[in-house]
Tab-separated table of C-alpha atoms and ligand atoms in Angstrom:
chain	number	residue	atom	x	y	z
A	4	MET	CA	-10.902	114.602	272.705
A	5	LYS	CA	-11.932	118.128	272.572
A	6	THR	CA	-8.435	118.967	271.400
A	7	ARG	CA	-8.544	116.280	268.879
A	8	ILE	CA	-11.721	117.615	267.387
A	9	ALA	CA	-10.216	121.051	267.187
A	10	VAL	CA	-7.139	119.763	265.375
A	11	LEU	CA	-9.245	117.939	262.910
A	12	ALA	CA	-11.301	120.972	262.394
A	13	VAL	CA	-8.179	123.166	261.781
A	14	ALA	CA	-6.860	120.498	259.229
A	15	ALA	CA	-10.171	120.266	257.288
A	16	ALA	CA	-10.407	124.187	257.116
A	17	LEU	CA	-6.815	124.429	255.828
A	18	GLY	CA	-7.568	121.746	253.069
A	19	ALA	CA	-5.674	118.572	252.599
A	20	THR	CA	-2.816	118.049	255.219
A	21	ALA	CA	-0.031	115.771	253.811
A	22	THR	CA	1.046	112.757	255.803
A	23	ALA	CA	4.570	112.167	256.059
A	24	ALA	CA	4.524	109.451	253.337
A	25	ASP	CA	2.882	111.665	250.681
A	26	ALA	CA	4.248	115.057	251.608
A	27	ALA	CA	6.284	116.654	248.516
A	28	THR	CA	8.799	119.481	248.086
A	29	LEU	CA	7.832	122.247	245.878
A	30	LYS	CA	10.102	124.949	244.453
A	31	ILE	CA	8.880	128.433	243.872
A	32	SER	CA	10.658	131.405	242.398
A	33	CYS	CA	10.654	134.732	244.615
A	34	ALA	CA	12.167	137.954	243.805
A	35	SER	CA	14.805	139.589	246.389
A	36	GLY	CA	14.354	142.057	248.940
A	37	LEU	CA	11.056	142.674	251.003
A	38	ASP	CA	9.147	141.284	247.962
A	39	GLY	CA	11.032	137.874	248.485
A	40	GLN	CA	10.937	138.007	252.260
A	41	LEU	CA	6.960	138.296	251.968
A	42	CYS	CA	7.036	135.641	249.446
A	43	ARG	CA	8.841	133.118	251.858
A	44	GLN	CA	6.741	134.130	254.738
A	45	ALA	CA	3.682	132.953	252.814
A	46	THR	CA	5.177	129.679	251.368
A	47	ALA	CA	6.422	128.940	254.808
A	48	GLN	CA	2.833	129.318	256.311
A	49	TRP	CA	1.623	127.221	253.467
A	50	ALA	CA	4.269	124.503	254.019
A	51	LYS	CA	3.155	124.479	257.786
A	52	ASN	CA	-0.676	124.209	256.878
A	53	THR	CA	-0.308	121.461	254.619
A	54	GLY	CA	2.634	119.449	255.750
A	55	ASN	CA	4.687	119.899	252.565
A	56	GLU	CA	8.024	121.559	251.928
A	57	VAL	CA	8.756	124.590	249.754
A	58	GLU	CA	11.972	125.633	248.603
A	59	VAL	CA	12.517	129.190	247.389
A	60	VAL	CA	14.481	129.752	244.165
A	61	THR	CA	15.940	133.323	244.229
A	62	THR	CA	15.839	134.868	240.765
A	63	PRO	CA	17.502	137.744	239.034
A	64	THR	CA	16.283	141.096	239.616
A	65	ASP	CA	15.678	142.280	236.141
A	66	SER	CA	12.516	141.000	234.574
A	67	ASN	CA	13.884	140.183	231.232
A	68	ALA	CA	16.739	138.361	232.838
A	69	LEU	CA	14.273	136.362	234.846
A	70	LEU	CA	12.580	135.582	231.487
A	71	ALA	CA	15.886	134.360	229.913
A	72	LEU	CA	16.494	132.085	232.863
A	73	TYR	CA	12.953	130.539	232.745
A	74	GLN	CA	13.220	130.074	228.791
A	75	GLN	CA	16.500	127.930	229.582
A	76	ILE	CA	14.893	125.883	232.393
A	77	LEU	CA	11.562	125.364	230.614
A	78	ALA	CA	13.203	124.724	226.939
A	79	SER	CA	14.869	121.551	228.495
A	80	GLY	CA	11.728	120.483	230.265
A	81	SER	CA	13.112	120.635	233.696
A	82	ASP	CA	11.290	120.485	236.952
A	83	LYS	CA	13.687	122.723	238.603
A	84	ILE	CA	10.592	125.239	239.262
A	85	ASP	CA	7.130	124.269	240.032
A	86	VAL	CA	5.665	127.514	240.653
A	87	LEU	CA	6.853	130.555	238.657
A	88	MET	CA	6.414	134.178	239.215
A	89	ILE	CA	5.275	135.653	235.799
A	90	ASP	CA	5.357	139.276	234.834
A	91	VAL	CA	2.210	140.528	233.205
A	92	VAL	CA	3.666	140.745	229.833
A	93	TRP	CA	4.625	137.092	229.633
A	94	PRO	CA	1.518	134.959	229.374
A	95	GLY	CA	1.798	134.802	225.513
A	96	ILE	CA	5.565	134.004	225.595
A	97	LEU	CA	5.379	131.238	228.351
A	98	ALA	CA	1.975	129.875	227.737
A	99	ASN	CA	3.066	126.464	226.115
A	100	HIS	CA	5.182	125.632	229.262
A	101	LEU	CA	2.373	126.427	231.861
A	102	ILE	CA	-0.615	124.247	232.947
A	103	ASP	CA	-4.313	125.451	232.809
A	104	LEU	CA	-5.124	126.310	236.244
A	105	ARG	CA	-8.907	126.579	235.718
A	106	PRO	CA	-9.410	122.851	236.974
A	107	TYR	CA	-7.966	123.669	240.172
A	108	THR	CA	-9.351	127.225	241.223
A	109	GLY	CA	-12.824	126.464	242.168
A	110	GLY	CA	-13.799	129.516	240.268
A	111	ALA	CA	-11.325	131.731	242.609
A	112	GLU	CA	-10.375	133.826	239.561
A	113	LYS	CA	-13.757	135.385	239.466
A	114	GLN	CA	-12.716	137.531	242.591
A	115	HIS	CA	-9.872	139.211	240.599
A	116	PHE	CA	-9.970	141.959	238.204
A	117	ALA	CA	-11.478	140.603	234.846
A	118	SER	CA	-8.928	142.454	232.788
A	119	MET	CA	-6.010	140.573	234.642
A	120	VAL	CA	-7.652	137.140	234.391
A	121	ALA	CA	-8.342	137.872	230.573
A	122	ASN	CA	-4.751	138.929	230.141
A	123	ASN	CA	-3.736	135.558	231.740
A	124	THR	CA	-5.953	133.419	229.724
A	125	VAL	CA	-4.238	132.239	226.604
A	126	GLY	CA	-6.105	130.083	223.994
A	127	GLY	CA	-8.843	129.290	226.569
A	128	LYS	CA	-6.101	128.236	229.100
A	129	LEU	CA	-5.655	130.209	232.490
A	130	VAL	CA	-1.879	130.087	232.502
A	131	ALA	CA	-1.548	131.984	235.688
A	132	MET	CA	-3.412	133.641	238.563
A	133	PRO	CA	-3.042	137.290	239.421
A	134	TRP	CA	-0.809	138.129	242.217
A	135	PHE	CA	-0.264	141.683	242.522
A	136	THR	CA	-0.432	144.662	240.151
A	137	ASP	CA	1.665	147.720	239.516
A	138	ALA	CA	1.366	151.104	237.766
A	139	GLY	CA	4.014	153.745	237.395
A	140	LEU	CA	3.997	156.299	240.141
A	141	LEU	CA	5.704	159.785	240.841
A	142	TYR	CA	7.013	160.006	244.162
A	143	TYR	CA	8.141	163.524	245.349
A	144	ARG	CA	9.590	165.203	248.464
A	145	LYS	CA	6.586	167.227	249.870
A	146	ASP	CA	9.248	169.000	252.134
A	147	LEU	CA	11.548	170.252	249.456
A	148	LEU	CA	8.518	171.509	247.497
A	149	ASP	CA	7.083	173.314	250.414
A	150	LYS	CA	10.312	174.721	251.235
A	151	TYR	CA	10.605	176.184	247.598
A	152	LYS	CA	6.750	176.921	247.629
A	153	LEU	CA	6.350	175.004	244.481
A	154	LYS	CA	3.361	172.833	243.453
A	155	PRO	CA	3.598	168.984	242.587
A	156	PRO	CA	3.875	169.013	238.881
A	157	THR	CA	1.201	168.072	236.397
A	158	THR	CA	3.271	168.225	233.184
A	159	TRP	CA	6.882	167.049	232.322
A	160	GLU	CA	7.728	170.685	231.722
A	161	GLU	CA	6.513	171.628	235.413
A	162	LEU	CA	8.398	168.819	236.708
A	163	THR	CA	11.712	169.745	234.552
A	164	ALA	CA	11.433	173.287	236.019
A	165	ALA	CA	10.817	172.150	239.616
A	166	ALA	CA	13.405	169.645	239.866
A	167	LYS	CA	15.957	172.324	238.610
A	168	THR	CA	14.863	175.085	240.774
A	169	VAL	CA	15.196	172.823	243.862
A	170	GLN	CA	18.368	170.918	242.719
A	171	ASP	CA	20.068	174.338	241.915
A	172	ALA	CA	19.014	176.066	245.263
A	173	GLU	CA	19.889	173.087	247.389
A	174	ARG	CA	22.980	172.666	245.661
A	175	ALA	CA	24.012	176.410	246.284
A	176	ALA	CA	23.096	175.770	249.940
A	177	GLY	CA	25.733	172.981	250.187
A	178	ASN	CA	23.311	170.079	249.377
A	179	ASP	CA	25.648	168.899	246.633
A	180	LYS	CA	24.547	165.331	246.338
A	181	LEU	CA	20.914	166.333	245.347
A	182	TRP	CA	19.574	165.430	241.858
A	183	GLY	CA	15.993	166.699	240.461
A	184	TYR	CA	14.803	163.417	239.098
A	185	VAL	CA	15.725	159.606	239.333
A	186	TRP	CA	14.272	156.987	237.208
A	187	GLN	CA	14.965	153.513	235.647
A	188	GLY	CA	17.242	154.182	232.469
A	189	ARG	CA	19.297	150.848	232.087
A	190	ALA	CA	18.790	149.008	228.879
A	191	TYR	CA	16.300	146.424	230.226
A	192	GLU	CA	12.404	145.844	230.583
A	193	GLY	CA	12.149	148.597	233.286
A	194	LEU	CA	13.177	151.081	230.663
A	195	SER	CA	10.609	149.999	228.143
A	196	CYS	CA	8.092	150.863	231.043
A	197	ALA	CA	9.444	154.272	231.745
A	198	ALA	CA	9.748	155.054	228.016
A	199	LEU	CA	6.004	153.861	227.290
A	200	GLU	CA	5.147	156.422	229.864
A	201	TRP	CA	6.864	159.394	228.456
A	202	VAL	CA	5.486	158.342	224.746
A	203	ALA	CA	2.027	157.506	225.825
A	204	SER	CA	1.684	160.782	227.990
A	205	HIS	CA	2.747	162.896	224.815
A	206	ASN	CA	-0.001	161.089	222.970
A	207	GLY	CA	2.598	159.066	220.962
A	208	GLY	CA	1.026	155.992	221.102
A	209	THR	CA	2.115	152.386	222.603
A	210	VAL	CA	4.709	151.359	220.210
A	211	VAL	CA	2.517	148.846	218.415
A	212	ASP	CA	-0.979	149.496	218.611
A	213	ALA	CA	-4.039	147.036	219.383
A	214	THR	CA	-4.287	145.935	215.549
A	215	GLY	CA	-0.621	145.176	215.170
A	216	LYS	CA	0.420	148.497	213.554
A	217	VAL	CA	3.896	149.690	214.371
A	218	THR	CA	3.124	153.251	215.437
A	219	ILE	CA	6.250	154.314	217.156
A	220	ASN	CA	7.819	156.503	214.434
A	221	ASN	CA	5.932	159.570	215.201
A	222	ALA	CA	6.733	163.361	216.362
A	223	ASN	CA	5.068	163.146	219.605
A	224	ALA	CA	7.094	159.922	220.537
A	225	ALA	CA	10.416	161.622	219.360
A	226	ARG	CA	9.481	164.712	221.386
A	227	ALA	CA	9.052	162.547	224.572
A	228	LEU	CA	12.280	160.646	224.210
A	229	SER	CA	14.062	163.915	223.459
A	230	THR	CA	12.759	165.527	226.670
A	231	ALA	CA	13.860	162.417	228.611
A	232	ALA	CA	17.311	162.716	227.070
A	233	SER	CA	17.436	166.247	227.990
A	234	TRP	CA	17.176	165.380	231.796
A	235	VAL	CA	20.415	163.230	231.570
A	236	GLY	CA	23.436	165.162	233.149
A	237	THR	CA	21.161	168.179	233.920
A	238	ILE	CA	18.299	167.107	236.462
A	239	THR	CA	19.183	163.346	236.407
A	240	PRO	CA	22.623	161.934	237.211
A	241	LYS	CA	24.295	160.194	234.009
A	242	ALA	CA	24.509	157.106	236.186
A	243	VAL	CA	20.733	156.421	235.429
A	244	LEU	CA	21.624	154.925	232.378
A	245	ASN	CA	22.342	151.953	234.605
A	246	TYR	CA	19.607	152.270	237.130
A	247	GLY	CA	16.923	149.846	237.823
A	248	GLU	CA	14.197	150.214	240.211
A	249	GLU	CA	16.328	149.570	243.403
A	250	GLU	CA	19.014	151.784	242.361
A	251	ALA	CA	16.766	154.710	241.871
A	252	ARG	CA	15.089	154.046	245.153
A	253	GLY	CA	18.502	153.923	246.834
A	254	VAL	CA	19.112	157.587	245.674
A	255	PHE	CA	15.715	158.832	246.521
A	256	GLN	CA	15.461	157.226	250.109
A	257	ALA	CA	18.919	158.448	250.959
A	258	GLY	CA	17.503	161.954	250.563
A	259	ASN	CA	19.210	162.673	247.197
A	260	ALA	CA	16.538	163.374	244.675
A	261	VAL	CA	13.284	165.428	244.543
A	262	PHE	CA	11.472	163.156	242.297
A	263	MET	CA	11.383	159.652	241.416
A	264	ARG	CA	9.544	157.324	239.242
A	265	ASN	CA	8.725	153.972	240.629
A	266	TRP	CA	6.257	151.279	241.336
A	267	PRO	CA	3.932	151.000	244.612
A	268	TYR	CA	6.469	148.579	246.330
A	269	ALA	CA	8.767	151.358	246.970
A	270	TRP	CA	6.172	153.161	249.269
A	271	SER	CA	6.471	150.859	252.175
A	272	LEU	CA	10.180	150.917	252.102
A	273	LEU	CA	10.325	154.704	252.043
A	274	GLN	CA	8.223	154.706	255.206
A	275	LYS	CA	10.399	152.279	257.182
A	276	PRO	CA	11.757	153.515	260.458
A	277	ASP	CA	15.252	153.848	259.158
A	278	SER	CA	14.219	155.621	256.003
A	279	THR	CA	15.773	159.380	255.549
A	280	VAL	CA	12.457	160.347	253.648
A	281	ARG	CA	9.974	158.801	255.994
A	282	GLY	CA	6.930	160.860	256.448
A	283	LYS	CA	8.440	163.431	253.762
A	284	VAL	CA	7.007	161.777	250.576
A	285	GLY	CA	3.911	162.132	248.319
A	286	VAL	CA	2.924	160.038	245.644
A	287	MET	CA	0.940	161.186	242.417
A	288	PRO	CA	0.241	160.296	238.869
A	289	LEU	CA	3.235	160.701	236.421
A	290	PRO	CA	2.849	163.900	234.434
A	291	ARG	CA	1.328	164.672	231.158
A	292	GLY	CA	3.333	165.463	228.185
A	293	GLY	CA	2.367	169.209	227.820
A	294	ALA	CA	-1.031	170.679	228.250
A	295	ALA	CA	-2.427	168.421	225.472
A	296	GLY	CA	-0.956	165.393	226.925
A	297	ARG	CA	-2.324	162.893	229.286
A	298	ASN	CA	-1.312	161.114	232.362
A	299	ALA	CA	0.250	157.577	231.575
A	300	ALA	CA	1.224	155.049	233.998
A	301	THR	CA	2.845	151.878	232.460
A	302	LEU	CA	0.576	148.781	233.701
A	303	GLY	CA	2.833	146.223	235.503
A	304	GLY	CA	2.326	143.137	237.960
A	305	TRP	CA	3.071	139.516	238.610
A	306	GLN	CA	1.244	136.266	238.502
A	307	LEU	CA	1.863	132.947	239.575
A	308	GLY	CA	1.836	129.948	237.194
A	309	VAL	CA	2.560	126.288	237.283
A	310	SER	CA	5.161	124.637	235.082
A	311	ARG	CA	3.873	121.964	232.734
A	312	TYR	CA	7.081	119.970	233.783
A	313	SER	CA	6.217	119.971	237.465
A	314	LYS	CA	5.941	116.607	239.097
A	315	ASN	CA	3.094	117.705	241.477
A	316	PRO	CA	0.985	120.120	239.399
A	317	LYS	CA	-2.209	119.621	241.584
A	318	LEU	CA	-0.139	120.444	244.823
A	319	ALA	CA	1.627	123.491	242.826
A	320	ALA	CA	-1.839	124.786	241.990
A	321	GLU	CA	-2.835	124.709	245.509
A	322	LEU	CA	0.170	126.608	246.621
A	323	VAL	CA	-0.756	129.451	243.722
A	324	ALA	CA	-4.256	129.556	245.233
A	325	TYR	CA	-3.007	130.078	248.607
A	326	MET	CA	-0.378	132.539	247.547
A	327	THR	CA	-2.910	134.671	245.396
A	328	SER	CA	-5.695	134.518	248.000
A	329	ALA	CA	-7.070	137.524	249.506
A	330	GLU	CA	-5.462	136.545	252.929
A	331	VAL	CA	-1.955	136.634	251.459
A	332	GLN	CA	-2.530	139.582	249.218
A	333	LYS	CA	-3.665	141.537	252.155
A	334	MET	CA	-0.472	140.637	254.228
A	335	ARG	CA	1.528	141.650	251.185
A	336	ALA	CA	-0.468	144.948	250.684
A	337	ILE	CA	0.003	145.877	254.204
A	338	LYS	CA	3.706	144.908	254.682
A	339	GLY	CA	5.010	145.709	251.392
A	340	SER	CA	2.590	147.889	249.440
A	341	PHE	CA	1.795	145.384	246.881
A	342	ASN	CA	-1.324	146.336	245.101
A	343	PRO	CA	-3.888	143.520	245.200
A	344	THR	CA	-5.465	142.038	242.353
A	345	ILE	CA	-8.802	141.429	244.194
A	346	PRO	CA	-11.007	144.438	243.776
A	347	ALA	CA	-12.656	143.915	247.283
A	348	LEU	CA	-9.583	144.506	249.116
A	349	TYR	CA	-9.564	148.236	247.866
A	350	GLN	CA	-12.276	148.587	250.646
A	351	ASP	CA	-10.164	147.092	253.417
A	352	ALA	CA	-9.455	149.817	256.090
A	353	GLU	CA	-6.038	148.417	257.113
A	354	ILE	CA	-4.876	148.300	253.568
A	355	ILE	CA	-5.852	151.714	252.795
A	356	LYS	CA	-4.448	153.116	255.878
A	357	ALA	CA	-1.159	151.483	255.078
A	358	ASN	CA	-1.142	152.825	251.505
A	359	PRO	CA	-3.310	155.866	251.324
A	360	PHE	CA	-2.532	156.049	247.497
A	361	MET	CA	-4.252	152.789	246.583
A	362	ALA	CA	-7.441	154.712	247.152
A	363	THR	CA	-6.701	158.366	245.853
A	364	LEU	CA	-4.973	157.024	242.868
A	365	SER	CA	-7.388	154.466	241.996
A	366	SER	CA	-7.897	155.857	238.395
A	367	THR	CA	-4.136	155.803	237.858
A	368	PHE	CA	-4.474	151.961	238.276
A	369	SER	CA	-7.570	151.288	236.445
A	370	SER	CA	-6.304	153.382	233.439
A	371	ALA	CA	-2.678	152.209	233.327
A	372	VAL	CA	-1.389	151.653	229.832
A	373	PRO	CA	-0.602	148.049	228.956
A	374	ARG	CA	2.647	147.429	226.998
A	375	PRO	CA	2.029	145.785	223.468
A	376	SER	CA	2.299	142.309	224.718
A	377	ALA	CA	-1.123	140.837	223.944
A	378	VAL	CA	-0.918	141.918	220.286
A	379	SER	CA	2.878	140.957	219.834
A	380	GLY	CA	2.250	137.668	221.957
A	381	ALA	CA	5.290	135.320	221.825
A	382	LYS	CA	7.306	138.140	220.022
A	383	TYR	CA	6.944	140.812	223.059
A	384	ASN	CA	10.296	140.208	224.643
A	385	GLN	CA	11.963	141.261	220.962
A	386	VAL	CA	9.620	144.200	220.802
A	387	SER	CA	10.583	145.321	224.091
A	388	ASN	CA	14.365	144.712	223.713
A	389	GLN	CA	14.286	146.958	220.491
A	390	PHE	CA	12.442	149.653	222.117
A	391	TRP	CA	14.540	149.699	225.306
A	392	ASN	CA	17.890	149.693	223.229
A	393	ALA	CA	16.503	152.549	220.911
A	394	SER	CA	15.482	154.566	224.090
A	395	HIS	CA	18.796	153.816	225.533
A	396	ASP	CA	20.544	155.196	222.557
A	397	VAL	CA	18.499	158.417	222.708
A	398	LEU	CA	19.156	158.936	226.614
A	399	SER	CA	22.942	158.259	226.063
A	400	GLY	CA	23.303	160.776	223.207
A	401	LYS	CA	24.257	157.954	220.774
A	402	SER	CA	21.353	158.695	218.633
A	403	ASP	CA	18.832	161.541	218.048
A	404	ALA	CA	15.267	160.537	218.859
A	405	LYS	CA	13.999	160.990	215.155
A	406	SER	CA	16.559	158.472	213.573
A	407	ALA	CA	16.379	155.939	216.569
A	408	LEU	CA	12.562	155.829	215.904
A	409	ALA	CA	13.014	155.347	212.227
A	410	ARG	CA	15.297	152.527	212.740
A	411	LEU	CA	13.127	151.105	215.295
A	412	GLU	CA	9.946	151.204	213.139
A	413	PHE	CA	12.036	149.417	210.425
A	414	SER	CA	13.006	146.538	212.502
A	415	LEU	CA	9.832	146.081	214.465
A	416	LYS	CA	8.057	145.742	211.178
A	417	ARG	CA	10.520	143.045	210.017
A	418	LEU	CA	9.382	141.090	213.348
A	419	ALA	CA	5.801	141.074	212.022
A	420	PRO	CA	5.589	141.145	208.053
A	421	ALA	CA	2.488	142.831	206.863
A	422	GLY	CA	1.419	143.483	210.448
A	423	ASN	CA	0.858	139.759	211.252
A	424	TRP	CA	2.542	138.878	214.673
A	425	LYS	CA	1.671	135.548	214.839
B	526	GLC	C1	7.864	145.803	237.746
B	526	GLC	C2	6.569	145.453	237.068
B	526	GLC	C3	6.848	144.572	235.759
B	526	GLC	C4	7.716	145.128	234.790
B	526	GLC	C5	9.190	145.157	235.856
B	526	GLC	C6	10.109	146.303	234.997
B	526	GLC	O1	8.116	144.458	238.494
B	526	GLC	O2	5.529	144.786	237.825
B	526	GLC	O3	5.335	144.307	235.263
B	526	GLC	O4	7.998	144.554	233.860
B	526	GLC	O5	8.821	146.210	237.030
B	526	GLC	O6	11.192	146.443	235.546
């Protein structure tokens, strides 16, 4: 009897448990790598709690490739995916294909950062719940900077000089695989994030401003892109032109770079027992563009939404509620250094112990620079595509910064005649 009461109590605490007859199978998209493993772990727990099944759809790594896949699936009204992981820049692009979660959340969104809930609200609909947040960070090798008595750099000029000093000295001593600085230079969404940081940190704006005006064709932006281009082949391997996040991390984690630009997820992987650089890495804000510049980290992050074409929208919304809950966010923060979207979790001692940077760099996260997705709405991906291509042309030496930005301004303006992005 006692056992039976206990079982019922557990079932009640977990919410509705499906009976065999009404159990359903939901499909969710999860990333690859540790992100994907933790995603699977949480969905498996939910399936066990509720008596339903969850199938994980593995998705492409590049964010823009995932968007293309979603657009193809959703345009045909397919129910191939019920729960979608949604990049912070997509609510305006995908809103029409997602259900309003508000009737299902029981107000849970109020626990999350208000700016993220606002970002995910399109035309009054809450199209996705915040899952984790991101900001670009500078990772550096504490041991190598100490060895050469260098301070962590606060401007890009200091970073360039420090990277060169360490790279030259180490190579002369036989460490010939060492590079100064690795980052994301492939022609994809990740380059738009890195390039926005260079431009914004030189006071060159955010490509399109909040009023819809195209601002990218300016001297500070040109200086920012020229500076980055000057790294390629000097302190940065030419192969960076095809690096995403994981390629940069691979080089840095193998001990072959002094500095790396990456998102928070890299932290937990760099600290794994088999990591060459475990215990040797510091994290700090990305540098300012000269003394007059500012620290700029691009705002990233992922949400979970439910497809309008799902046959089980209510159940899918329940899965989203579980996956974005404080419990799952805490697990993902500790095991995978994914920044929570629930402010209260930044007071959690276990989370901060695993990720000290979440406390020390709180202003980097709170002042992260959004990409111009709110203003460009459904056209954001075209804006970004043009921006990453222009940046790639400058990095690869195909174009100088000034003419690339003049052309970019011209084609962006064509996307929004008279500054109208609707
Ligand atoms: C990270 C960010 C995401 C961004 C992507 C670019 O996943 O969270 O917002 O678009 O990187 O590669």
